[in-house]
XYZ file of C-alpha atoms in Angstrom:
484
model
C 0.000 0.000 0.000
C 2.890 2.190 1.114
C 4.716 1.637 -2.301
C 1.144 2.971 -4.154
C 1.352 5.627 -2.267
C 4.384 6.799 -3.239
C 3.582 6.311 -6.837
C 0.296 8.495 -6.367
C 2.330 11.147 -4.356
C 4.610 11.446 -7.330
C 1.627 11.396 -10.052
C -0.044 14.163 -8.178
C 3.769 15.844 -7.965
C 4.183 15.895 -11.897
C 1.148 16.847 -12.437
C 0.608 19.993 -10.245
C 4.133 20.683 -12.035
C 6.164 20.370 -8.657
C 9.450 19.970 -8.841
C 11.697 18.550 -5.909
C 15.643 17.787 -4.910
C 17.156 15.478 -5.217
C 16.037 13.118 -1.898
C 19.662 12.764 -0.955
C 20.364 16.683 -1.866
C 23.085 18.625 0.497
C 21.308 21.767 1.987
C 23.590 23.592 4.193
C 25.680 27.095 4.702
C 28.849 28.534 4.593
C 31.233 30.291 6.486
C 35.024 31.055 6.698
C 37.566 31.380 9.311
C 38.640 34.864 9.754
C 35.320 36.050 9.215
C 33.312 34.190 11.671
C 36.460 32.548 14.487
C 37.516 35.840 16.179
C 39.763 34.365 18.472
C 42.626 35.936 16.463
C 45.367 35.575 19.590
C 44.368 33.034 21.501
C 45.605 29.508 22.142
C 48.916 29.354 20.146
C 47.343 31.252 16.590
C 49.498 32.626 14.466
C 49.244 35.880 12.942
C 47.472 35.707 9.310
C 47.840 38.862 6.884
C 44.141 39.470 7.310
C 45.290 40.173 10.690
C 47.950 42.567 9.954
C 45.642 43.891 6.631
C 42.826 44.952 9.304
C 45.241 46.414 11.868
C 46.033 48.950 9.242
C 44.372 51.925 9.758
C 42.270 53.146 6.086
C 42.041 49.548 5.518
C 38.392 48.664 6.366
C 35.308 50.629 6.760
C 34.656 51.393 10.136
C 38.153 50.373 11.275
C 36.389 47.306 12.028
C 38.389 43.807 12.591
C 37.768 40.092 12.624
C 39.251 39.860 16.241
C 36.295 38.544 17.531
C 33.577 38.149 14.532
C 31.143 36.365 15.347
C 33.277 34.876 17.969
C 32.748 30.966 16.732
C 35.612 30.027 18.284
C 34.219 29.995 21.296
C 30.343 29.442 19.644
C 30.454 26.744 17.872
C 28.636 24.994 19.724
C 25.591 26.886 19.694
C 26.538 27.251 15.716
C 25.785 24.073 14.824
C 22.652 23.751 17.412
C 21.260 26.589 14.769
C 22.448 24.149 11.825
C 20.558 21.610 12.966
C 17.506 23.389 14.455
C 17.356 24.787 10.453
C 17.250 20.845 9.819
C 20.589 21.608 7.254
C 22.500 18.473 6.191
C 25.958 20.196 5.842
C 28.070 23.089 6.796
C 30.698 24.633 4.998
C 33.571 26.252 7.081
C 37.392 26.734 6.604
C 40.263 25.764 8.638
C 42.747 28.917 9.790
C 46.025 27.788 8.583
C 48.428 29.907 11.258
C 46.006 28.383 13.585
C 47.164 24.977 12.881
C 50.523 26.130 12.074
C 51.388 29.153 13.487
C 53.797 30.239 11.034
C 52.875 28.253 8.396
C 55.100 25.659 8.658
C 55.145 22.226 9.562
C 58.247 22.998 12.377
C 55.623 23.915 15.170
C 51.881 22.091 15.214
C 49.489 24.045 17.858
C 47.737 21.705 19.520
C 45.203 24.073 20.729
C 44.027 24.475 16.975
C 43.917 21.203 16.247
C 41.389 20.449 19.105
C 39.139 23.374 17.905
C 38.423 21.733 14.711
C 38.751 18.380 16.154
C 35.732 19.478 18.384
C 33.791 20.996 15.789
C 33.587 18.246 13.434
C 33.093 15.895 16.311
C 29.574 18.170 17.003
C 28.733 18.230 13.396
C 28.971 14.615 13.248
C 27.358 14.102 15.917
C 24.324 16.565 14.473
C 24.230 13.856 11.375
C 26.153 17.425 9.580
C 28.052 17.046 6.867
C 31.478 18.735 6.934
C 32.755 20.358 3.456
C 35.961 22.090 4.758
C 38.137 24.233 3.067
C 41.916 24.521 3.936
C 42.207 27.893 2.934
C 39.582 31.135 2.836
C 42.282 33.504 2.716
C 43.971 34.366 5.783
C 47.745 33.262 5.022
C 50.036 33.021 7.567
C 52.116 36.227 8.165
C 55.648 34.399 7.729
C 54.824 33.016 4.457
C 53.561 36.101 2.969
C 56.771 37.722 4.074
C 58.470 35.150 2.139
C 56.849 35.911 -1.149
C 52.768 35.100 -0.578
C 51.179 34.070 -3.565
C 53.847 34.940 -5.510
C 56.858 32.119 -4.419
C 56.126 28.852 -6.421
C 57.526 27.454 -3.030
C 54.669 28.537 -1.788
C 52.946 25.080 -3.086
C 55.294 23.153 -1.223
C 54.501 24.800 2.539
C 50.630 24.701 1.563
C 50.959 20.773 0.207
C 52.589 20.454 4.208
C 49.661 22.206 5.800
C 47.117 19.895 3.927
C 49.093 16.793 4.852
C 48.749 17.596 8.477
C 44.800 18.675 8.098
C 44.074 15.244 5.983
C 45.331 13.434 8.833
C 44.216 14.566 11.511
C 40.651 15.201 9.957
C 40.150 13.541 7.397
C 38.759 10.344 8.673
C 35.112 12.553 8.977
C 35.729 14.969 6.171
C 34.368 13.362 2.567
C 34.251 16.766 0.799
C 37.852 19.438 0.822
C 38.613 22.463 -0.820
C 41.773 23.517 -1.941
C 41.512 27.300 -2.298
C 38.598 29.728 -1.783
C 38.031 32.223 -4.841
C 41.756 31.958 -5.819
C 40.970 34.614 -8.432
C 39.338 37.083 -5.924
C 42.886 36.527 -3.692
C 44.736 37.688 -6.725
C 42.497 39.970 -8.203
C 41.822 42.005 -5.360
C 44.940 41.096 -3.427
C 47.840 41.805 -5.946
C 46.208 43.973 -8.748
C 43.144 45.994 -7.068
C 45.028 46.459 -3.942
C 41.974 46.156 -1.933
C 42.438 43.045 -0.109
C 45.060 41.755 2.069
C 48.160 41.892 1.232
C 46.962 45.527 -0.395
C 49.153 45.185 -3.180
C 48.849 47.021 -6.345
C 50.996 45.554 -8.927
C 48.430 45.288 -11.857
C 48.811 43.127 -15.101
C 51.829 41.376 -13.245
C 50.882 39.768 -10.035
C 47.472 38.574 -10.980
C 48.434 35.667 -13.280
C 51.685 34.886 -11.111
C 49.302 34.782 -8.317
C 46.902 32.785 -10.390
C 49.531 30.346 -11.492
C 51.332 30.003 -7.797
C 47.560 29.117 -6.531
C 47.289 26.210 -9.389
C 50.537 24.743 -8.328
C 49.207 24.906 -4.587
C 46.067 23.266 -5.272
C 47.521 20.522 -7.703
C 49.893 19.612 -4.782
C 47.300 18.850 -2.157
C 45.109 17.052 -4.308
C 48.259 14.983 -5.150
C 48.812 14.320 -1.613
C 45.333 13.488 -0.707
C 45.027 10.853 -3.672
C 48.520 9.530 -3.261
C 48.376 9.104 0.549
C 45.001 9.499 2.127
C 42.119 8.501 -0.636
C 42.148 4.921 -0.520
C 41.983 4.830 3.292
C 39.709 7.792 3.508
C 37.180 8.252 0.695
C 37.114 11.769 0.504
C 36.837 13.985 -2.886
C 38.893 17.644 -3.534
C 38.437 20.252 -5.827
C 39.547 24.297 -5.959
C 36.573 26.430 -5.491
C 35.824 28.377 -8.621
C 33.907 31.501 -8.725
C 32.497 32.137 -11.504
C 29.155 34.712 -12.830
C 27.277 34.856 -16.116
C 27.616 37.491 -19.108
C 25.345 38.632 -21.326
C 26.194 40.502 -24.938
C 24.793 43.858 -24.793
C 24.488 43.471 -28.568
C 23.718 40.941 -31.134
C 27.331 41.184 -32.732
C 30.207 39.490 -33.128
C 32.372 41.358 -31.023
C 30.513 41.248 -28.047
C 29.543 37.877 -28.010
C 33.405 37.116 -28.091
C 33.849 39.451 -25.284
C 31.509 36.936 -23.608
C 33.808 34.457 -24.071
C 36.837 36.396 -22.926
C 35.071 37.339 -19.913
C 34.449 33.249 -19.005
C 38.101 32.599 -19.880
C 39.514 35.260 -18.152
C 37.339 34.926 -15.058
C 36.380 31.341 -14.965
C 38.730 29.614 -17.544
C 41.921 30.937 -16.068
C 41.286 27.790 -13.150
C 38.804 25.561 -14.897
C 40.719 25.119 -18.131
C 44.267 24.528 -16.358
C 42.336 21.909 -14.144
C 40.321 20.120 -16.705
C 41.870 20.913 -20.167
C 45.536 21.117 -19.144
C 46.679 24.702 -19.781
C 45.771 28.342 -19.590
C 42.378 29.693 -22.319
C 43.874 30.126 -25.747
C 42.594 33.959 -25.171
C 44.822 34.499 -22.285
C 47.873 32.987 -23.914
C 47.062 35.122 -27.096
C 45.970 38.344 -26.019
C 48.594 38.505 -22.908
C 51.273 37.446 -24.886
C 50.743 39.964 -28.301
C 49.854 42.515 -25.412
C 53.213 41.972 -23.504
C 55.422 42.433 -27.120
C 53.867 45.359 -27.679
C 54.680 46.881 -23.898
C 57.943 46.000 -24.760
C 58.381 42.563 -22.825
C 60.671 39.856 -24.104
C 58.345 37.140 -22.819
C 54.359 37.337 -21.624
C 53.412 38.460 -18.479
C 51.576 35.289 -18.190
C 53.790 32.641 -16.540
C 53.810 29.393 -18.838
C 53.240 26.199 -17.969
C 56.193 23.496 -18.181
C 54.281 20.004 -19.549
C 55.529 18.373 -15.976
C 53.101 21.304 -14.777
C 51.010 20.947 -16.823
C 50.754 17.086 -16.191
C 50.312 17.690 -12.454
C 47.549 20.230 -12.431
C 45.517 18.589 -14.896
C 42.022 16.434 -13.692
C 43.013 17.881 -10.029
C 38.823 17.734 -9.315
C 36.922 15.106 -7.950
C 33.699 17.810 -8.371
C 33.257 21.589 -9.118
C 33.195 23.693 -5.787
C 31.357 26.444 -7.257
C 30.792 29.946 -6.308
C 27.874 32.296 -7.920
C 26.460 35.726 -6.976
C 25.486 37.486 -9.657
C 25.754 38.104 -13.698
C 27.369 41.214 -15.871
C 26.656 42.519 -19.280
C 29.377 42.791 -21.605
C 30.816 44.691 -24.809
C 34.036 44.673 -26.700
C 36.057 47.424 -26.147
C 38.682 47.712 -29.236
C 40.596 50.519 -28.649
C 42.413 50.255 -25.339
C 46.047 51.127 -25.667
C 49.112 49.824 -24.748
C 50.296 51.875 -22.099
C 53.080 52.169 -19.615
C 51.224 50.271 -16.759
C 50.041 46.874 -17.911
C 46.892 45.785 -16.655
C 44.115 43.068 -16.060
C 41.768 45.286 -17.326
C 43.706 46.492 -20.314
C 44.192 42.892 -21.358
C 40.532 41.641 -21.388
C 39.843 44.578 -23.560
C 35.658 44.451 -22.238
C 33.714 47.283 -20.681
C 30.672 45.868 -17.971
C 27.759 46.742 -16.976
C 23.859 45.477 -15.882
C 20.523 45.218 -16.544
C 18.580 47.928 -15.076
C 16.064 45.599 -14.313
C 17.898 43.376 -12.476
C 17.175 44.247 -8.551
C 20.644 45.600 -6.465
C 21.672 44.588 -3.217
C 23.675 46.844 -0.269
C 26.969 45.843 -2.247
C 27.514 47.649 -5.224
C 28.481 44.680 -7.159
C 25.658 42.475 -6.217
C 22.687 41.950 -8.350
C 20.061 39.866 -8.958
C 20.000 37.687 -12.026
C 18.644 34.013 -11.400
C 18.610 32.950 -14.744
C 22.129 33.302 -14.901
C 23.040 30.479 -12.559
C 21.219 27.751 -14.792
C 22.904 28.937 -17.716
C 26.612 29.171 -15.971
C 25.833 25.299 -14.779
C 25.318 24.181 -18.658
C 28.431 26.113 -19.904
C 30.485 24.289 -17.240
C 28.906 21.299 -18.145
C 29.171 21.398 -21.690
C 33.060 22.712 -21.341
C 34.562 21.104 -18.862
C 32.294 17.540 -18.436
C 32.835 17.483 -14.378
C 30.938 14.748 -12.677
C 29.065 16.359 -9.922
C 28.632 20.467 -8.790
C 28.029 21.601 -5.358
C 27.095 25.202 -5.010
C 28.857 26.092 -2.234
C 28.547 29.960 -2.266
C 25.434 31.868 -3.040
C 23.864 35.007 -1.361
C 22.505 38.833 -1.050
C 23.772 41.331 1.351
C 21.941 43.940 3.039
C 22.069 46.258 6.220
C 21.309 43.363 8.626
C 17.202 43.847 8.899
C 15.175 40.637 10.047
C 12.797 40.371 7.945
C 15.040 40.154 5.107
C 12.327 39.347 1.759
C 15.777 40.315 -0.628
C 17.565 37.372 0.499
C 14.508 35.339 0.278
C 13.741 36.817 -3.514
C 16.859 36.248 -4.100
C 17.536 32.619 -2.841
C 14.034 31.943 -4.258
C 15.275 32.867 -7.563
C 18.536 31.015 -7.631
C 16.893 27.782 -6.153
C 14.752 27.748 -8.702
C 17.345 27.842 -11.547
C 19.080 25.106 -9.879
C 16.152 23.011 -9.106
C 15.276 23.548 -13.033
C 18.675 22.623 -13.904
C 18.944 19.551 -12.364
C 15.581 18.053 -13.243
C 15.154 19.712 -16.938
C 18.739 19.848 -18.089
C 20.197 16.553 -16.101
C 22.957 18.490 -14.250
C 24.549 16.781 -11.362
C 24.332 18.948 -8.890
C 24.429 17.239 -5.315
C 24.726 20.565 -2.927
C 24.256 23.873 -1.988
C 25.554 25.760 0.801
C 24.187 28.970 1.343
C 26.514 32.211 1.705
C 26.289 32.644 4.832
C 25.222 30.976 7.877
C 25.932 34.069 10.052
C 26.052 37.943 9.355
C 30.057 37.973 9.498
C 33.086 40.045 9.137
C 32.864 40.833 4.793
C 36.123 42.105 4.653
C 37.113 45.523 3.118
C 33.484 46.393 3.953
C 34.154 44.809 7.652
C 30.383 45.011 9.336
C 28.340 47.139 7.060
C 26.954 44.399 4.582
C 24.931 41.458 6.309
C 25.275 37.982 4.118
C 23.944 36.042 7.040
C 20.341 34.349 7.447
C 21.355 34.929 11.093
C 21.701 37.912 12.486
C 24.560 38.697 15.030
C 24.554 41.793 16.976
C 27.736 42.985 17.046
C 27.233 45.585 19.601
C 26.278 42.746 22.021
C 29.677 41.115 23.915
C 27.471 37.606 23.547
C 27.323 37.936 20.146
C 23.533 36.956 20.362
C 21.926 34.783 16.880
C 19.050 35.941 16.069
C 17.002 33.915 13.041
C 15.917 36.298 10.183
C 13.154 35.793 7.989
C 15.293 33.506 5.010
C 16.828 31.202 7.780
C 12.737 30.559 8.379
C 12.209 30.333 4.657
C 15.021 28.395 3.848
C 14.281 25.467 6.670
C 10.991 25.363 5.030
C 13.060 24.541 1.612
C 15.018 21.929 3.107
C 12.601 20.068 4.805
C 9.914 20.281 1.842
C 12.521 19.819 -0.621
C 10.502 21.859 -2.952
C 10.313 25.853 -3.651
C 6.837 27.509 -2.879
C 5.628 29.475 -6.389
């Protein structure tokens, strides 16, 4: 009778044109170390250059810090009673590398930091929670930075250490890693913007050493997790791409190539080394004609040896994927070559967006849900990856409870998702919302809320307080469908 049911159940499903997840879907949220720990001199931590970055007066709004956050380090506990009150299936959260190893190397392990993640998986297991970890969101330890950062190939071999350690001492409970977090926003707005930590400004250069130093990082853990931990422990890895959707402003030509720039040059520059072998073909052109023409006797964008090459290439188990928000493009043929090389200059494409498109309380943030179904088919169709787990997604705002944006929003994206997986056969297993909490958002420090919880700040106890979408969402997780 039971197994009728069921049938009926899904008749009446089709035919009211419900659609549902996946029954073995991953619903959960996200969060990241230096944004949510505080904690950021206790126990044995090292110092990270997010540290030092927000120390710097002019740095952040507000002068604010991520000294204490949301103060998880001593919350967790009552982080992952809200995870499981929501009725979420996993969390998303990274591991502090100088808290681990306080100077990023393997000479001194603290304990302390160990036992803080330790603990916190132990609770999320014990919550039936799923932990996707990533080993690094960012906040590099202050010795290796002074030793190059992101710019010393070495830097792979310190970072393949620091995985080593993390794989086995956590590994065991962990069946989903990350490499890197947003490598390209690290570089981007790291070495060429200048307006992330390390606040460097060295435009058209650093970016695509950056870029290249991360690859080499990434390809080396993965290496050392299939080499020496998968058959024992299970797990999967993959570098987090972040990646949004373009639209031509015109019909022609030109602009739907600087479409395909902007994928390549935003998206491609990981994807394509990962799972086609080598940089886009419109990087390697443009940079190189560009970098003759400044007067270089080689391109500014570092090449590949085929060992290199060899090693970075199928380093993903699944795509880690991170999507806000869309742009709309046009070709822009006449920049010049000038005496200050740029990222910019090089992708030769002026952006823009739809007026229609609603805008959130960050000024790069806007609405576009369509845009995520049609970024999961051009990943599918380019790069053939076996599974997807969205594992950033969110709208920012001023912090208000009743927060209907985020829930528009999040409606909207769900939706595209949900339609992408049962209409277009995508494999995607996951999603964990950006973010769990309302959290330290770096340059912009406390003024733009991500969080489906609210944290007051003001309040020494850091008190949680459930918005509106945290409400909404549990309703999505434990319906498995999206209300019209």
């Amino acid at each position: 009778m039971l197994k009728y049911g069921v049938i009926l159940a899904c008749i009446l499903s089709i035919s009211l044109g419900a659609k549902t997840f996946p029954e073995n879907f991953l619903f959960g949220a996200a969060g990241a170390s230096y944004q949510i720990e505080g904690g950021w001199d206790e126990d044995g931590k090292g110092l990270s250059m997010w540290d030092v970055y927000a120390h710097t007066p002019g740095n952040i709004k507000n002068g604010d810090t991520g000294d204490i956050a949301c103060d998880s380090y001593h919350k967790y506990k009552e982080d992952v009673a809200l995870l499981k009150q929501l009725g979420l299936n996993v969390y998303r959260f990274s591991i502090s590398w100088p808290r681990i190893l306080p100077n990023g190397t393997p000479t001194q392990i603290n304990q302390a930091g160990l036992n803080y993640y330790k603990n916190l998986i132990k609770e999320l297991k014990a919550a039936d929670i799923e932990p996707l970890v990533t080993l690094y969101h960012w906040d590099l330890p202050l010795h290796l930075l002074e030793l190059g950062g992101w710019l010393n190939p070495r830097l792979a071999d310190y970072f393949g250490d620091y995985a080593r350690i993390v794989f086995e001492n956590f590994g065991d409970d962990v069946k989903y890693w990350i490499t890197l977090n947003e490598p390209g926003t690290t570089c981007t707005q790291g070495y060429e913007a200048g307006i992330h930590a390390p606040g460097l400004n060295l435009t058209g250069e650093a970016v695509y050493q950056c870029s290249y130093v991360s690859l080499l990082a990434h390809a080396k853990a993965y290496h050392i997790y299939d080499t020496e931990f998968r058959a024992k422990q299970g797990g999967k890895v993959t570098l987090n791409l972040a990646c949004g959707w373009y639209y031509p402003q015109t019909e022609s030509e030109e602009d739907a190539e600087a479409v395909r720039r902007s994928l390549d040059f935003n998206c491609g520059i990981y994807a394509d080394p990962i799972f086609k072998g080598n940089w886009p073909q419109s990087m390697i052109d443009r940079i190189r004609e560009r970098s003759k023409l400044e007067g270089y006797s080689f391109s500014r964008l570092p090449d590949f040896t085929e060992q290199e090459k060899s090693q970075i290439n199928g380093t993903a188990d699944y795509v880690s994927l991170n999507m806000y928000t869309s742009r709309v493009v046009w070709h822009i043929s006449d920049y010049p070559i000038g005496p200050i090389p740029s990222l910019d200059l090089d992708l030769s494409v002026g952006s823009g967006v739809d007026p229609s498109w609603p805008a959130s309380a960050s000024s790069w943030l806007f609405s576009d849900p369509p845009g995520v179904r049609y970024l999961l088919n051009y990943l599918r169709d380019t790069y053939n990856p076996s599974e997807f787990v969205i594992t950033e997604n969110g709208w920012s705002d001023v912090g208000d409870l009743d927060d209907q944006g985020r829930i528009a929003y999040w409606k909207g994206y769900l939706s595209n998702i949900l339609d992408a997986i049962v209409d277009d056969g995508i494999n995607v297993i996951g999603y964990t919302a950006w973010s769990l909490l309302d959290n330290f958002e770096w340059a912009e420090g406390y003024t733009q809320r991500f969080g489906m919880i609210q944290v007051d700040f003001n309040d020494p106890n850091r008190t949680r307080t459930l918005k509106s979408s945290a409400k909404w969402y549990s309703g999505v997780v434990s319906t498995g469908q999206i209300d019209p």
